[in-house]
C-alpha cells in the first residue's frame, strides 16, 4: 500500500505553516502514520542548504539547483521511503514553490524548471496540494505583525511577491486535479473545516 503525499503552498505570510501540524494531527486521529516536513529542508543536509538559501544572495540558477538538490535528498531519505511504507507525508512547500518563486518571482526559464522537475521527481508528485491564497497586503501585514527578522525572500519587493502569487494561481489552473486553492483570508476554524473536507474527499 502506498501512502499519501500532501503539500502546502502559498506566498509568504499566507499562514499555511500553522495548518500543517494541525492537519498531521487530524490525520493521526484517522489512524495514519504521518511525517511532517518542509522544503527547503527536511533532512540534515537540506536544513544546511535552507540556511544558505534563505540568507545568501546568489545567482538564480544556483538558487534553483540548490532547491532541487535539497529536494533530491529529501525524496531519497524521507519522502520516498515513507510513501513506500504506506505512511503519509505532509510537506510545507515542494516543487510548486520553485515554479512560483524562481520561475514566477525571478523569471527562471520554464524549460529549465521542467527539466529539473523531471530529473528529480519524474515519478513522485503530491497527491494533493493545498494552495493558501490571499491578497498581498494582508500577507504583508501578517509578516509585519510577526515582528521578526525577515529572510531573503520575505525582504523582496511587493512586485516580486505579486508575480509569485500569480504564478501559483496559474499553476493551480493548469493542475486543477491536484491543486486546491484555499482562501487563506478566512478564520482558522473555517480553514480547518475546509481542509478536513478536501482531504476526506480526495485522500481518505
Ligand atoms: P517557508 O518560510 O515557507 O518555510 O519557505 C522558505 C522560503 O523559501 C519561502 O520564502 C519560499 C522559498 N522557496 C523558494 O524560493 N523556492 C523553493 O523551491 C522553496 C521550497 C522555497
Coordinates of N, CA and C and ligand atoms in Angstrom, one line a residue:
X1 N 0.8 -1.2 0.0 CA 0.0 0.0 0.0 C 0.9 1.3 0.0
X2 N 0.5 2.2 -0.8 CA 1.3 3.4 -0.9 C 0.6 4.5 0.0
X3 N 1.5 5.3 0.7 CA 1.0 6.4 1.5 C 0.6 7.6 0.6
X4 N 0.2 8.6 1.2 CA -0.2 9.8 0.5 C 0.8 11.0 0.8
X5 N 0.9 11.8 -0.2 CA 1.8 12.9 -0.2 C 1.0 14.2 -0.4
X6 N 1.0 15.0 0.7 CA 0.2 16.3 0.7 C 1.2 17.4 0.9
X7 N 1.1 18.4 0.0 CA 1.9 19.6 0.2 C 1.1 20.9 0.4
X8 N 1.7 21.8 1.1 CA 1.2 23.1 1.4 C 2.0 24.2 0.7
X9 N 1.3 25.1 0.0 CA 2.0 26.2 -0.7 C 1.3 27.5 -0.5
X10 N 2.0 28.6 -0.9 CA 1.4 29.9 -0.7 C 2.5 31.0 -0.6
X11 N 2.1 32.2 -0.8 CA 3.1 33.3 -0.7 C 3.5 33.4 0.8
X12 N 4.6 34.1 1.1 CA 5.0 34.4 2.4 C 3.9 35.1 3.2
X13 N 3.6 34.7 4.4 CA 2.5 35.4 5.2 C 1.1 34.8 4.9
X14 N 1.0 33.8 4.2 CA -0.3 33.2 3.9 C -0.8 32.4 5.1
X15 N 0.1 32.1 6.0 CA -0.3 31.4 7.3 C -0.4 29.9 7.1
X16 N 0.1 29.3 6.1 CA -0.1 27.9 5.9 C 0.6 27.0 6.9
X17 N 1.8 27.5 7.4 CA 2.6 26.6 8.3 C 1.8 26.2 9.6
X18 N 0.9 27.1 10.1 CA 0.2 26.8 11.3 C -0.8 25.7 11.1
X19 N -1.2 25.5 9.8 CA -2.2 24.4 9.5 C -1.5 23.1 9.2
X20 N -0.2 23.1 8.9 CA 0.5 21.8 8.6 C 0.4 20.9 9.8
X21 N 0.8 21.3 10.9 CA 0.8 20.5 12.1 C -0.6 20.0 12.5
X22 N -1.5 21.0 12.3 CA -2.9 20.6 12.7 C -3.4 19.5 11.8
X23 N -3.2 19.6 10.5 CA -3.6 18.5 9.6 C -3.0 17.2 9.9
X24 N -1.7 17.2 10.2 CA -1.0 16.0 10.6 C -1.7 15.3 11.8
X25 N -2.0 16.1 12.8 CA -2.6 15.6 14.0 C -4.0 15.0 13.7
X26 N -4.7 15.7 12.8 CA -6.0 15.3 12.4 C -5.9 13.9 11.7
X27 N -4.9 13.8 10.8 CA -4.7 12.5 10.1 C -4.3 11.4 11.0
X28 N -3.5 11.8 12.0 CA -3.1 10.7 13.0 C -4.3 10.2 13.7
X29 N -5.3 11.1 14.0 CA -6.5 10.8 14.6 C -7.3 9.8 13.7
X30 N -7.1 9.8 12.4 CA -7.7 8.9 11.5 C -6.9 7.6 11.3
X31 N -5.9 7.5 12.2 CA -5.1 6.2 12.2 C -4.0 6.2 11.2
X32 N -3.6 7.3 10.7 CA -2.5 7.3 9.7 C -1.1 7.6 10.4
X33 N -0.1 7.0 9.9 CA 1.3 7.4 10.3 C 1.7 8.6 9.5
X34 N 2.0 9.7 10.1 CA 2.2 11.0 9.3 C 3.6 11.6 9.6
X35 N 4.3 11.9 8.6 CA 5.6 12.7 8.8 C 5.3 14.1 8.4
X36 N 5.7 15.0 9.2 CA 5.6 16.5 8.9 C 7.0 16.9 8.5
X37 N 7.1 17.6 7.4 CA 8.4 18.0 7.0 C 8.3 19.3 6.1
X38 N 9.4 19.8 5.6 CA 9.4 21.1 4.9 C 10.5 21.2 3.9
X39 N 10.3 22.2 3.0 CA 11.3 22.5 2.0 C 11.5 24.0 1.9
X40 N 12.7 24.5 1.6 CA 13.9 23.7 1.6 C 14.1 23.1 3.0
X41 N 14.6 21.9 3.1 CA 14.9 21.3 4.4 C 14.5 19.9 4.5
X42 N 14.1 19.4 5.6 CA 13.6 18.1 5.8 C 14.6 17.0 6.1
X43 N 15.9 17.3 5.7 CA 17.0 16.4 6.1 C 18.1 17.2 6.7
X44 N 19.1 16.6 7.2 CA 20.2 17.3 7.8 C 20.9 18.2 6.8
X45 N 21.2 17.6 5.6 CA 21.8 18.4 4.5 C 20.8 19.5 4.0
X46 N 19.6 19.1 3.9 CA 18.6 20.0 3.4 C 18.4 21.2 4.3
X47 N 18.5 21.0 5.6 CA 18.4 22.2 6.5 C 19.6 23.1 6.4
X48 N 20.8 22.5 6.1 CA 22.0 23.3 5.9 C 21.8 24.1 4.7
X49 N 21.3 23.5 3.6 CA 21.1 24.2 2.4 C 20.0 25.3 2.6
X50 N 19.0 25.0 3.4 CA 18.0 26.0 3.7 C 18.6 27.3 4.3
X51 N 19.5 27.1 5.2 CA 20.1 28.2 5.9 C 20.8 29.1 4.9
X52 N 21.5 28.5 4.0 CA 22.2 29.3 2.9 C 21.2 30.0 2.0
X53 N 20.2 29.2 1.6 CA 19.2 29.7 0.6 C 18.4 30.9 1.1
X54 N 18.1 30.8 2.4 CA 17.3 31.9 3.0 C 18.1 33.1 3.4
X55 N 19.4 33.0 3.3 CA 20.3 34.1 3.7 C 21.1 34.7 2.6
X56 N 21.7 33.9 1.8 CA 22.7 34.4 0.9 C 22.2 34.8 -0.5
X57 N 22.5 36.0 -1.0 CA 22.1 36.3 -2.4 C 23.0 35.4 -3.3
X58 N 22.4 34.9 -4.4 CA 23.1 34.0 -5.3 C 22.5 34.1 -6.7
X59 N 23.2 33.5 -7.6 CA 22.7 33.5 -9.0 C 21.4 32.7 -9.0
X60 N 20.5 33.1 -9.9 CA 19.2 32.4 -9.9 C 19.3 30.9 -10.2
X61 N 20.2 30.5 -11.1 CA 20.3 29.1 -11.4 C 21.0 28.3 -10.2
X62 N 21.9 29.0 -9.5 CA 22.5 28.4 -8.3 C 21.3 28.1 -7.3
X63 N 20.5 29.1 -7.1 CA 19.4 29.0 -6.2 C 18.5 27.9 -6.5
X64 N 18.2 27.8 -7.8 CA 17.2 26.8 -8.3 C 17.8 25.4 -8.1
X65 N 19.1 25.2 -8.5 CA 19.8 23.9 -8.4 C 19.9 23.5 -6.9
X66 N 20.2 24.4 -6.0 CA 20.2 24.1 -4.6 C 18.9 23.7 -4.1
X67 N 17.8 24.3 -4.5 CA 16.5 23.9 -4.1 C 16.2 22.5 -4.5
X68 N 16.6 22.2 -5.8 CA 16.4 20.8 -6.3 C 17.3 19.8 -5.7
X69 N 18.5 20.2 -5.3 CA 19.5 19.3 -4.7 C 18.9 18.9 -3.3
X70 N 18.4 19.9 -2.6 CA 17.8 19.6 -1.3 C 16.6 18.7 -1.4
X71 N 15.9 18.9 -2.5 CA 14.7 18.1 -2.8 C 15.0 16.7 -3.1
X72 N 16.1 16.5 -3.9 CA 16.5 15.1 -4.2 C 16.9 14.3 -3.0
X73 N 17.6 15.0 -2.1 CA 18.0 14.4 -0.8 C 16.8 14.0 0.1
X74 N 15.8 15.0 0.1 CA 14.6 14.8 0.9 C 13.8 13.7 0.4
X75 N 13.7 13.6 -1.0 CA 12.9 12.4 -1.6 C 13.6 11.1 -1.2
X76 N 14.9 11.1 -1.4 CA 15.6 9.8 -1.2 C 15.6 9.4 0.3
X77 N 15.8 10.3 1.2 CA 15.9 10.0 2.6 C 14.6 9.9 3.3
X78 N 13.6 10.7 3.0 CA 12.4 10.7 3.8 C 11.1 10.4 3.0
X79 N 10.9 11.2 1.9 CA 9.6 11.1 1.3 C 9.3 9.8 0.6
X80 N 10.3 9.3 -0.2 CA 10.0 8.0 -1.0 C 9.9 6.8 0.0
X81 N 10.9 6.7 0.9 CA 10.7 5.5 1.9 C 9.4 5.6 2.6
X82 N 9.0 6.7 3.1 CA 7.8 6.8 3.9 C 6.6 6.4 3.0
X83 N 6.5 6.9 1.8 CA 5.3 6.6 1.0 C 5.3 5.1 0.7
X84 N 6.5 4.5 0.4 CA 6.6 3.1 0.1 C 6.1 2.2 1.3
X85 N 6.3 2.8 2.5 CA 5.9 2.0 3.7 C 4.4 2.3 4.0
X86 N 3.7 3.0 3.2 CA 2.3 3.3 3.4 C 2.0 4.4 4.3
X87 N 3.1 5.2 4.6 CA 3.0 6.3 5.6 C 2.7 7.6 4.8
X88 N 2.2 8.6 5.5 CA 1.8 9.8 4.9 C 2.9 10.9 5.1
X89 N 3.0 11.8 4.1 CA 4.0 12.9 4.2 C 3.2 14.2 4.0
X90 N 3.3 15.0 5.0 CA 2.7 16.4 4.9 C 3.9 17.3 4.8
X91 N 4.0 18.0 3.7 CA 5.2 18.8 3.5 C 4.9 20.3 3.2
X92 N 5.6 21.1 4.0 CA 5.4 22.6 3.8 C 6.3 23.0 2.7
X93 N 5.7 23.2 1.5 CA 6.3 23.5 0.2 C 7.0 22.4 -0.5
X94 N 6.9 22.4 -1.8 CA 7.6 21.4 -2.7 C 7.9 22.1 -4.0
X95 N 7.9 21.4 -5.1 CA 8.3 22.0 -6.4 C 7.5 23.1 -6.9
X96 N 6.2 23.2 -6.5 CA 5.4 24.3 -6.9 C 6.0 25.6 -6.4
X97 N 6.7 25.6 -5.3 CA 7.3 26.8 -4.8 C 8.5 27.2 -5.7
X98 N 9.2 26.3 -6.3 CA 10.3 26.6 -7.2 C 9.6 27.2 -8.5
X99 N 8.6 26.6 -8.9 CA 7.8 27.2 -10.1 C 7.4 28.6 -9.8
X100 N 6.9 28.9 -8.6 CA 6.3 30.2 -8.3 C 7.4 31.2 -7.9
X101 N 8.4 30.8 -7.1 CA 9.4 31.8 -6.6 C 10.5 32.0 -7.7
X102 N 11.2 30.9 -8.1 CA 12.3 31.1 -9.0 C 11.8 31.3 -10.4
X103 N 10.6 30.7 -10.8 CA 10.0 30.9 -12.1 C 9.3 32.2 -12.1
X104 N 8.2 32.3 -11.4 CA 7.3 33.5 -11.4 C 8.1 34.7 -10.9
X105 N 8.6 34.6 -9.7 CA 9.2 35.7 -9.0 C 10.5 36.2 -9.7
X106 N 11.4 35.2 -10.0 CA 12.7 35.6 -10.5 C 12.9 35.4 -12.0
X107 N 11.9 34.8 -12.7 CA 12.0 34.7 -14.1 C 12.8 33.5 -14.7
X108 N 13.0 32.5 -13.9 CA 13.7 31.3 -14.4 C 12.9 30.7 -15.6
X109 N 13.7 30.3 -16.6 CA 13.2 29.7 -17.8 C 12.3 28.5 -17.5
X110 N 11.1 28.4 -18.0 CA 10.2 27.3 -17.6 C 10.8 25.9 -18.0
X111 N 11.5 25.9 -19.2 CA 12.0 24.6 -19.7 C 13.1 24.1 -18.7
X112 N 13.8 25.0 -18.1 CA 14.8 24.6 -17.1 C 14.2 24.0 -15.8
X113 N 13.1 24.7 -15.4 CA 12.3 24.1 -14.3 C 11.8 22.7 -14.6
X114 N 11.2 22.6 -15.8 CA 10.6 21.3 -16.2 C 11.7 20.2 -16.2
X115 N 12.8 20.6 -16.8 CA 13.9 19.6 -16.9 C 14.3 19.1 -15.5
X116 N 14.5 20.0 -14.5 CA 14.9 19.6 -13.2 C 13.8 18.8 -12.5
X117 N 12.5 19.2 -12.7 CA 11.4 18.5 -12.1 C 11.4 17.1 -12.6
X118 N 11.6 16.9 -13.9 CA 11.6 15.6 -14.5 C 12.7 14.8 -14.0
X119 N 13.9 15.4 -13.9 CA 15.1 14.7 -13.4 C 14.9 14.2 -11.9
X120 N 14.5 15.1 -11.1 CA 14.5 14.9 -9.6 C 13.3 14.1 -9.2
X121 N 12.1 14.3 -9.8 CA 11.0 13.5 -9.3 C 10.0 13.2 -10.3
X122 N 10.4 12.6 -11.4 CA 9.6 12.2 -12.5 C 8.4 11.4 -12.0
X123 N 8.6 10.5 -11.1 CA 7.6 9.5 -10.6 C 6.9 9.9 -9.3
X124 N 7.3 11.0 -8.8 CA 6.6 11.4 -7.5 C 6.0 12.8 -7.6
X125 N 4.7 12.9 -7.5 CA 4.1 14.2 -7.5 C 3.2 14.2 -6.2
X126 N 2.9 15.3 -5.6 CA 2.0 15.3 -4.5 C 0.6 14.7 -4.9
X127 N 0.0 14.0 -4.0 CA -1.4 13.5 -4.3 C -2.4 14.7 -4.2
X128 N -2.0 15.6 -3.4 CA -2.8 16.8 -3.1 C -2.0 18.0 -2.7
X129 N -2.2 19.2 -3.3 CA -1.5 20.4 -2.9 C -2.6 21.4 -2.5
X130 N -2.3 21.9 -1.3 CA -3.2 23.0 -0.7 C -2.6 24.3 -0.9
X131 N -3.1 25.1 -1.8 CA -2.5 26.4 -2.1 C -3.3 27.5 -1.3
X132 N -2.6 28.1 -0.3 CA -3.1 29.1 0.5 C -3.0 30.5 -0.2
X133 N -4.1 31.0 -0.5 CA -4.1 32.3 -1.3 C -4.8 33.4 -0.6
X134 N -4.2 34.6 -0.7 CA -4.8 35.8 0.0 C -4.1 37.0 -0.6
X135 N -4.8 38.2 -0.5 CA -4.3 39.4 -1.1 C -2.9 39.8 -0.5
X136 N -2.0 40.4 -1.3 CA -0.7 40.7 -0.8 C -0.6 41.5 0.4
X137 N -1.5 42.6 0.5 CA -1.4 43.5 1.6 C -1.8 42.8 2.9
X138 N -2.7 41.8 2.9 CA -3.0 41.0 4.1 C -1.8 40.2 4.5
X139 N -1.1 39.6 3.5 CA 0.0 38.7 3.8 C 1.2 39.6 4.4
X140 N 1.4 40.8 3.8 CA 2.4 41.7 4.3 C 2.2 42.1 5.7
X141 N 0.9 42.4 6.0 CA 0.5 42.9 7.4 C 0.8 41.8 8.4
X142 N 0.5 40.5 8.0 CA 0.8 39.4 8.9 C 2.3 39.3 9.2
X143 N 3.1 39.5 8.1 CA 4.6 39.4 8.3 C 5.1 40.5 9.2
X144 N 4.6 41.7 9.0 CA 5.0 42.8 9.8 C 4.6 42.6 11.3
X145 N 3.4 42.1 11.5 CA 2.9 41.9 12.9 C 3.7 40.8 13.6
X146 N 4.2 39.8 12.9 CA 5.0 38.8 13.5 C 6.3 39.3 14.1
X147 N 6.7 40.5 13.6 CA 7.8 41.3 14.2 C 9.1 40.4 14.4
X148 N 9.6 39.8 13.3 CA 10.8 39.0 13.4 C 11.7 39.4 12.3
X149 N 12.9 38.9 12.3 CA 13.9 39.2 11.3 C 13.4 38.5 10.0
X150 N 13.4 39.3 8.9 CA 12.9 38.8 7.6 C 14.0 38.0 6.8
X151 N 13.6 36.9 6.2 CA 14.6 36.2 5.4 C 14.7 36.8 4.0
X152 N 15.6 36.3 3.2 CA 15.9 36.8 1.9 C 14.7 37.0 1.0
X153 N 13.8 36.0 1.1 CA 12.6 36.1 0.2 C 11.6 37.1 0.7
X154 N 11.4 37.1 2.1 CA 10.5 38.0 2.7 C 10.9 39.5 2.4
X155 N 12.2 39.7 2.3 CA 12.7 41.0 2.0 C 12.4 41.5 0.6
X156 N 12.0 40.6 -0.3 CA 11.8 41.0 -1.7 C 10.6 42.1 -1.8
X157 N 10.6 42.8 -2.9 CA 9.6 43.9 -3.1 C 8.2 43.3 -3.4
X158 N 7.2 44.1 -3.2 CA 5.9 43.7 -3.5 C 5.7 43.1 -4.9
X159 N 6.3 43.7 -5.9 CA 6.0 43.2 -7.2 C 6.6 41.8 -7.4
X160 N 7.6 41.4 -6.7 CA 8.1 40.0 -6.7 C 7.1 39.1 -6.1
X161 N 6.5 39.5 -4.9 CA 5.5 38.6 -4.3 C 4.2 38.5 -5.1
X162 N 4.0 39.6 -5.9 CA 2.8 39.6 -6.7 C 3.0 38.6 -7.9
X163 N 4.2 38.6 -8.4 CA 4.5 37.6 -9.5 C 4.5 36.2 -9.0
X164 N 4.9 36.0 -7.7 CA 4.9 34.6 -7.1 C 3.4 34.2 -7.0
X165 N 2.6 35.1 -6.5 CA 1.2 34.7 -6.3 C 0.5 34.4 -7.6
X166 N 0.8 35.2 -8.6 CA 0.2 34.9 -10.0 C 0.7 33.6 -10.5
X167 N 1.9 33.3 -10.3 CA 2.5 32.0 -10.8 C 1.8 30.8 -10.1
X168 N 1.6 31.0 -8.8 CA 0.9 29.9 -8.1 C -0.5 29.7 -8.6
X169 N -1.2 30.8 -8.8 CA -2.6 30.7 -9.3 C -2.7 30.1 -10.7
X170 N -1.7 30.5 -11.5 CA -1.7 29.9 -12.9 C -1.4 28.4 -12.8
X171 N -0.4 28.0 -11.9 CA -0.1 26.6 -11.7 C -1.3 25.8 -11.3
X172 N -2.1 26.4 -10.4 CA -3.3 25.8 -9.9 C -4.3 25.6 -11.0
X173 N -4.4 26.6 -11.9 CA -5.3 26.5 -13.1 C -4.9 25.3 -14.0
X174 N -3.6 25.2 -14.2 CA -3.2 24.1 -15.1 C -3.2 22.7 -14.4
X175 N -3.3 22.7 -13.1 CA -3.3 21.4 -12.4 C -4.5 21.3 -11.5
X176 N -5.8 21.4 -12.0 CA -6.9 21.5 -11.2 C -7.2 20.2 -10.4
X177 N -6.7 19.1 -10.9 CA -7.0 17.9 -10.1 C -6.1 17.7 -8.9
X178 N -4.9 18.3 -8.9 CA -4.0 18.2 -7.8 C -4.0 19.4 -6.9
X179 N -4.2 20.6 -7.4 CA -4.0 21.8 -6.6 C -5.4 22.4 -6.2
X180 N -5.6 22.5 -4.9 CA -6.8 23.1 -4.4 C -6.5 24.5 -3.8
X181 N -7.2 25.5 -4.3 CA -6.9 26.8 -3.7 C -7.7 27.0 -2.5
X182 N -7.1 27.5 -1.4 CA -7.8 27.7 -0.1 C -7.8 29.2 0.1
X183 N -8.9 29.8 0.5 CA -9.0 31.2 0.8 C -8.3 31.4 2.2
X184 N -7.1 31.9 2.2 CA -6.4 32.0 3.5 C -6.7 33.2 4.3
X185 N -7.6 34.1 3.7 CA -8.0 35.3 4.4 C -9.4 34.9 5.1
X186 N -9.3 33.9 5.9 CA -10.5 33.4 6.5 C -10.2 33.0 7.9
X187 N -11.2 32.6 8.8 CA -10.9 32.3 10.1 C -10.2 30.9 10.2
X188 N -9.4 30.7 11.2 CA -8.7 29.4 11.4 C -9.7 28.3 11.4
X189 N -10.9 28.5 12.1 CA -11.9 27.4 12.1 C -12.4 27.0 10.8
X190 N -12.7 28.1 9.9 CA -13.2 27.8 8.6 C -12.2 27.1 7.7
X191 N -10.9 27.6 7.9 CA -9.9 26.9 7.1 C -9.7 25.5 7.5
X192 N -9.8 25.2 8.8 CA -9.7 23.8 9.2 C -10.8 22.9 8.7
X193 N -12.0 23.5 8.7 CA -13.2 22.7 8.2 C -12.9 22.4 6.7
X194 N -12.5 23.4 6.0 CA -12.2 23.2 4.5 C -11.2 22.2 4.3
X195 N -10.1 22.2 5.1 CA -9.0 21.2 4.9 C -9.6 19.8 5.2
X196 N -10.3 19.7 6.2 CA -10.9 18.4 6.6 C -11.7 17.8 5.5
X197 N -12.6 18.7 4.9 CA -13.4 18.3 3.8 C -12.6 17.8 2.6
X198 N -11.7 18.7 2.2 CA -10.9 18.4 1.0 C -10.1 17.1 1.1
X199 N -9.4 17.0 2.3 CA -8.6 15.8 2.5 C -9.5 14.5 2.6
X200 N -10.6 14.6 3.2 CA -11.5 13.5 3.3 C -12.0 13.0 1.9
X201 N -12.4 14.0 1.1 CA -12.9 13.7 -0.2 C -11.8 13.2 -1.1
X202 N -10.6 13.7 -1.0 CA -9.6 13.4 -2.0 C -8.6 12.3 -1.6
X203 N -8.4 12.1 -0.3 CA -7.3 11.2 0.1 C -7.7 10.0 0.9
X204 N -8.9 10.1 1.6 CA -9.2 9.0 2.6 C -10.1 8.0 2.0
Ligands
LIG1 P1 8.9 29.0 4.4 O1 9.3 30.2 5.0 O2 7.5 28.9 3.9 O3 9.4 27.7 5.1 O4 9.7 28.9 2.9 C1 11.0 29.4 2.8 C2 11.2 30.3 1.7 O5 11.8 29.6 0.6 C3 9.9 30.9 1.1 O6 10.1 32.3 1.1 C4 9.8 30.4 -0.3 C5 11.2 30.0 -0.6 N1 11.3 28.8 -1.5 C6 11.7 29.1 -2.9 O7 12.0 30.2 -3.2 N2 11.8 28.0 -3.7 C7 11.5 26.7 -3.3 O8 11.6 25.8 -4.1 C8 11.1 26.5 -1.9 C9 10.8 25.1 -1.5 C10 11.0 27.6 -1.1

